[in-house]
Coordinates of C-alpha atoms in Angstrom, one line a residue:
Chain S
G739 CA 23.1 -5.9 -39.0
E740 CA 23.2 -3.1 -36.5
S741 CA 19.8 -2.3 -34.9
V742 CA 18.7 1.2 -34.8
G743 CA 17.1 2.2 -31.6
L744 CA 15.3 5.2 -30.5
H745 CA 17.6 8.1 -29.5
L746 CA 15.7 9.7 -26.6
P747 CA 16.1 13.4 -25.9
T748 CA 17.8 14.0 -22.5
L749 CA 17.4 16.7 -19.9
S750 CA 19.8 17.1 -17.1
V751 CA 18.9 19.4 -14.2
Q752 CA 20.1 20.2 -10.6
E753 CA 18.1 19.3 -7.7
G754 CA 15.7 22.1 -6.9
D755 CA 15.5 23.4 -10.4
N756 CA 12.3 23.4 -12.4
S757 CA 12.2 21.0 -15.4
I758 CA 10.2 21.3 -18.6
I759 CA 9.7 18.4 -20.8
N760 CA 8.3 18.9 -24.3
C761 CA 6.3 16.8 -26.6
A762 CA 4.9 17.2 -30.1
Y763 CA 1.9 15.2 -30.8
S764 CA 0.8 13.9 -34.2
N765 CA -3.0 14.1 -34.6
S766 CA -4.8 17.4 -34.5
A767 CA -8.0 15.4 -33.7
S768 CA -6.5 14.0 -30.5
D769 CA -8.5 15.3 -27.5
Y770 CA -7.0 13.5 -24.5
F771 CA -3.4 13.4 -23.3
I772 CA -1.5 11.7 -20.5
W773 CA 2.0 12.1 -19.1
Y774 CA 3.7 9.0 -17.7
K775 CA 6.9 8.5 -15.8
Q776 CA 8.8 5.3 -16.2
E777 CA 11.6 4.3 -13.9
S778 CA 14.1 1.5 -14.8
G779 CA 12.5 -1.9 -14.6
K780 CA 9.0 -0.6 -13.9
G781 CA 5.9 0.1 -15.9
P782 CA 4.8 3.6 -16.8
Q783 CA 3.3 5.5 -13.9
F784 CA 0.4 7.9 -14.5
I785 CA 1.3 11.5 -13.6
I786 CA -1.3 13.8 -15.0
D787 CA -3.8 14.1 -17.9
I788 CA -5.5 16.9 -19.8
R789 CA -8.4 17.1 -22.1
S790 CA -8.3 19.3 -25.2
N791 CA -10.9 21.7 -23.8
M792 CA -8.2 22.9 -21.4
D793 CA -4.9 24.7 -21.9
K794 CA -3.4 24.0 -18.5
R795 CA -3.8 21.6 -15.6
Q796 CA -2.0 21.5 -12.3
G797 CA -1.1 18.6 -10.0
Q798 CA 1.2 18.2 -7.1
R799 CA 4.5 19.8 -8.3
V800 CA 3.5 19.2 -11.9
T801 CA 1.8 21.3 -14.5
V802 CA 0.8 20.3 -18.1
L803 CA 0.3 22.8 -20.8
L804 CA -1.4 22.2 -24.0
N805 CA -1.0 24.2 -27.1
K806 CA -3.4 22.8 -29.7
T807 CA -2.4 25.4 -32.4
V808 CA 1.0 23.9 -32.7
K809 CA 0.2 20.4 -31.4
H810 CA 2.5 20.8 -28.4
L811 CA 2.4 19.5 -24.9
S812 CA 4.7 20.2 -22.0
L813 CA 5.2 18.9 -18.5
Q814 CA 6.6 21.2 -15.9
I815 CA 8.0 19.8 -12.8
A816 CA 8.7 22.2 -9.9
A817 CA 11.6 21.8 -7.5
T818 CA 12.9 18.7 -9.2
Q819 CA 14.2 16.0 -7.0
P820 CA 16.5 13.1 -7.6
G821 CA 13.5 10.8 -7.3
D822 CA 12.1 12.4 -10.4
S823 CA 14.9 10.9 -12.5
A824 CA 13.1 8.7 -15.1
V825 CA 12.0 8.5 -18.7
Y826 CA 8.8 10.7 -19.3
F827 CA 6.4 9.9 -22.0
C828 CA 3.5 11.8 -23.4
A829 CA 0.6 9.8 -24.8
E830 CA -2.4 10.8 -26.9
N831 CA -5.6 9.0 -27.6
A832 CA -5.5 7.4 -30.9
F833 CA -8.0 7.4 -33.7
S834 CA -8.9 4.6 -36.1
N835 CA -8.5 4.8 -39.8
A836 CA -12.2 5.3 -40.0
G837 CA -11.9 8.5 -38.0
G838 CA -13.5 7.5 -34.8
T839 CA -11.8 7.4 -31.5
S840 CA -9.9 4.1 -30.7
Y841 CA -10.9 2.8 -27.4
G842 CA -8.1 1.7 -25.1
K843 CA -5.4 2.8 -27.5
L844 CA -2.8 5.4 -26.7
T845 CA -0.1 6.5 -29.0
F846 CA 3.1 7.3 -27.2
G847 CA 5.9 9.7 -27.9
Q848 CA 9.5 8.4 -27.9
G849 CA 10.1 9.6 -24.3
T850 CA 12.6 12.0 -22.7
I851 CA 15.2 11.0 -20.2
L852 CA 15.3 13.2 -17.1
T853 CA 18.4 13.1 -14.9
V854 CA 18.4 15.1 -11.7
H855 CA 21.7 15.7 -10.0
P856 CA 21.9 16.2 -6.3
Chain Q
K1234 CA -7.0 -0.8 -3.7
A1235 CA -4.6 -3.1 -5.5
G1236 CA -2.9 -1.9 -8.7
V1237 CA -2.5 -3.7 -12.0
T1238 CA -0.8 -7.1 -11.6
Q1239 CA 1.1 -8.8 -14.3
T1240 CA 2.5 -12.3 -14.1
P1241 CA 5.1 -13.6 -14.5
R1242 CA 7.6 -10.7 -14.1
Y1243 CA 10.3 -12.5 -16.1
L1244 CA 10.2 -15.2 -18.8
I1245 CA 12.9 -16.8 -20.9
K1246 CA 11.6 -18.8 -23.9
T1247 CA 13.2 -20.6 -26.8
R1248 CA 12.4 -19.6 -30.5
G1249 CA 9.4 -21.5 -31.8
Q1250 CA 7.8 -21.9 -28.3
Q1251 CA 4.7 -20.1 -27.2
V1252 CA 4.0 -18.0 -24.1
T1253 CA 1.0 -16.8 -22.2
L1254 CA 1.1 -13.7 -20.1
S1255 CA -1.5 -12.6 -17.5
C1256 CA -2.9 -9.2 -16.4
S1257 CA -5.2 -8.5 -13.5
P1258 CA -6.7 -5.0 -13.8
I1259 CA -7.6 -2.7 -11.0
S1260 CA -10.8 -3.8 -9.3
G1261 CA -13.8 -2.3 -11.1
H1262 CA -11.9 -1.7 -14.3
R1263 CA -13.3 -3.5 -17.3
S1264 CA -10.7 -2.5 -20.0
V1265 CA -7.3 -4.1 -20.4
S1266 CA -4.9 -2.9 -23.2
W1267 CA -1.7 -4.6 -24.0
Y1268 CA 1.5 -2.9 -25.2
Q1269 CA 4.9 -4.0 -26.4
Q1270 CA 7.9 -1.9 -25.3
T1271 CA 11.3 -2.3 -27.0
P1272 CA 14.3 0.0 -27.2
G1273 CA 13.9 0.2 -31.0
Q1274 CA 10.2 0.8 -31.3
G1275 CA 9.1 2.3 -28.0
L1276 CA 5.7 1.6 -26.7
Q1277 CA 3.4 0.0 -29.3
F1278 CA -0.2 -0.9 -28.9
L1279 CA -1.2 -4.6 -29.3
F1280 CA -4.9 -4.8 -28.5
E1281 CA -7.6 -3.8 -26.1
Y1282 CA -10.3 -5.9 -24.4
F1283 CA -13.5 -4.7 -22.8
S1284 CA -16.1 -6.9 -21.3
E1285 CA -14.5 -10.0 -22.9
T1286 CA -14.6 -8.5 -26.3
Q1287 CA -11.6 -7.3 -28.3
R1288 CA -12.5 -3.7 -29.2
N1289 CA -9.3 -2.6 -30.8
K1290 CA -6.3 -4.1 -32.3
G1291 CA -2.8 -2.8 -33.4
N1292 CA -0.6 -3.8 -36.2
F1293 CA 0.9 -7.0 -35.0
P1294 CA 0.9 -10.4 -36.7
G1295 CA -1.7 -13.0 -35.9
R1296 CA 0.8 -14.8 -33.6
F1297 CA -0.1 -12.3 -31.0
S1298 CA -3.5 -12.9 -29.5
G1299 CA -5.4 -12.3 -26.4
R1300 CA -8.6 -12.8 -24.4
Q1301 CA -10.4 -11.5 -21.4
F1302 CA -12.3 -13.4 -18.8
S1303 CA -15.6 -12.5 -17.1
N1304 CA -13.7 -11.1 -14.1
S1305 CA -11.8 -8.7 -16.5
R1306 CA -8.5 -10.6 -16.1
S1307 CA -6.8 -10.8 -19.4
E1308 CA -4.2 -13.0 -21.0
M1309 CA -2.1 -12.5 -24.1
N1310 CA -0.5 -15.3 -26.0
V1311 CA 2.4 -15.3 -28.4
S1312 CA 2.9 -18.4 -30.6
T1313 CA 5.9 -19.4 -32.6
L1314 CA 8.2 -17.1 -30.7
E1315 CA 10.9 -15.1 -32.6
L1316 CA 14.0 -13.4 -31.3
G1317 CA 12.4 -10.1 -32.1
D1318 CA 9.6 -10.8 -29.7
S1319 CA 11.9 -10.1 -26.8
A1320 CA 10.5 -7.1 -25.1
L1321 CA 8.7 -5.7 -22.1
Y1322 CA 5.0 -6.5 -22.3
L1323 CA 2.8 -4.1 -20.5
C1324 CA -0.9 -4.0 -19.7
A1325 CA -3.0 -1.0 -18.9
S1326 CA -6.1 -1.0 -16.9
S1327 CA -9.0 1.5 -17.2
T1328 CA -12.7 1.9 -16.8
G1329 CA -13.1 1.5 -20.6
N1330 CA -14.8 4.9 -21.0
L1331 CA -13.3 7.3 -23.5
N1332 CA -10.6 9.7 -22.4
T1333 CA -10.1 8.3 -18.9
E1334 CA -6.9 7.4 -17.1
A1335 CA -5.0 4.2 -17.9
F1336 CA -2.8 2.6 -15.3
F1337 CA 0.0 0.2 -16.1
G1338 CA 1.3 -2.8 -14.5
Q1339 CA 5.0 -3.5 -13.9
G1340 CA 5.2 -5.6 -17.1
T1341 CA 6.5 -9.0 -18.1
R1342 CA 10.0 -9.1 -19.4
L1343 CA 10.1 -11.7 -22.1
T1344 CA 13.5 -12.9 -23.5
V1345 CA 13.5 -15.2 -26.5
V1346 CA 16.7 -17.1 -27.0

């Protein structure tokens, strides 16, 4: 039969624009989040992380915003460049069924495809 | 310092065979996590090893197993391969402490025919 794959959200921007990629996370108890960038044929590349005691964190050209009230995370990329074209994933630390934090386990979102046009 | 190294990069195996993948973490990192990435299911956690012990396991059948050596290098093994095991297998390296960065290797692309 026909396989059903993930239908990733897409974002298309012009070079130089600012990009905002959104992510809704699932567990209100999650207290650590990471954004990854994955280019075709490569493994996910760490971009930036944020802990739940923060609302905002800035890196080089990137800002992550965390809204715990609505369980929402966003990644803002300033002055987007063609080299930023990739799939972007948010990930949250996962918790075991017993309620404790699961070491070494991240739960990933489905990803967003960012395309930057020159 | 060197990043996370996964070998081999590509593998083609036949149904029913077994396969072993290797991951060398960043120097000083003691935790290695393994993930399976497919177009249909995305990134899914397989298991995590820290100091040669499996600390965490995902929801995969027993055909998927792993181990870690005293130098923190890890291997994962898949026995009795099925077509559905075709995927990109990724390992992530971290210190093993809670809420710290995890860095991924390039992955091993496994194709089962």
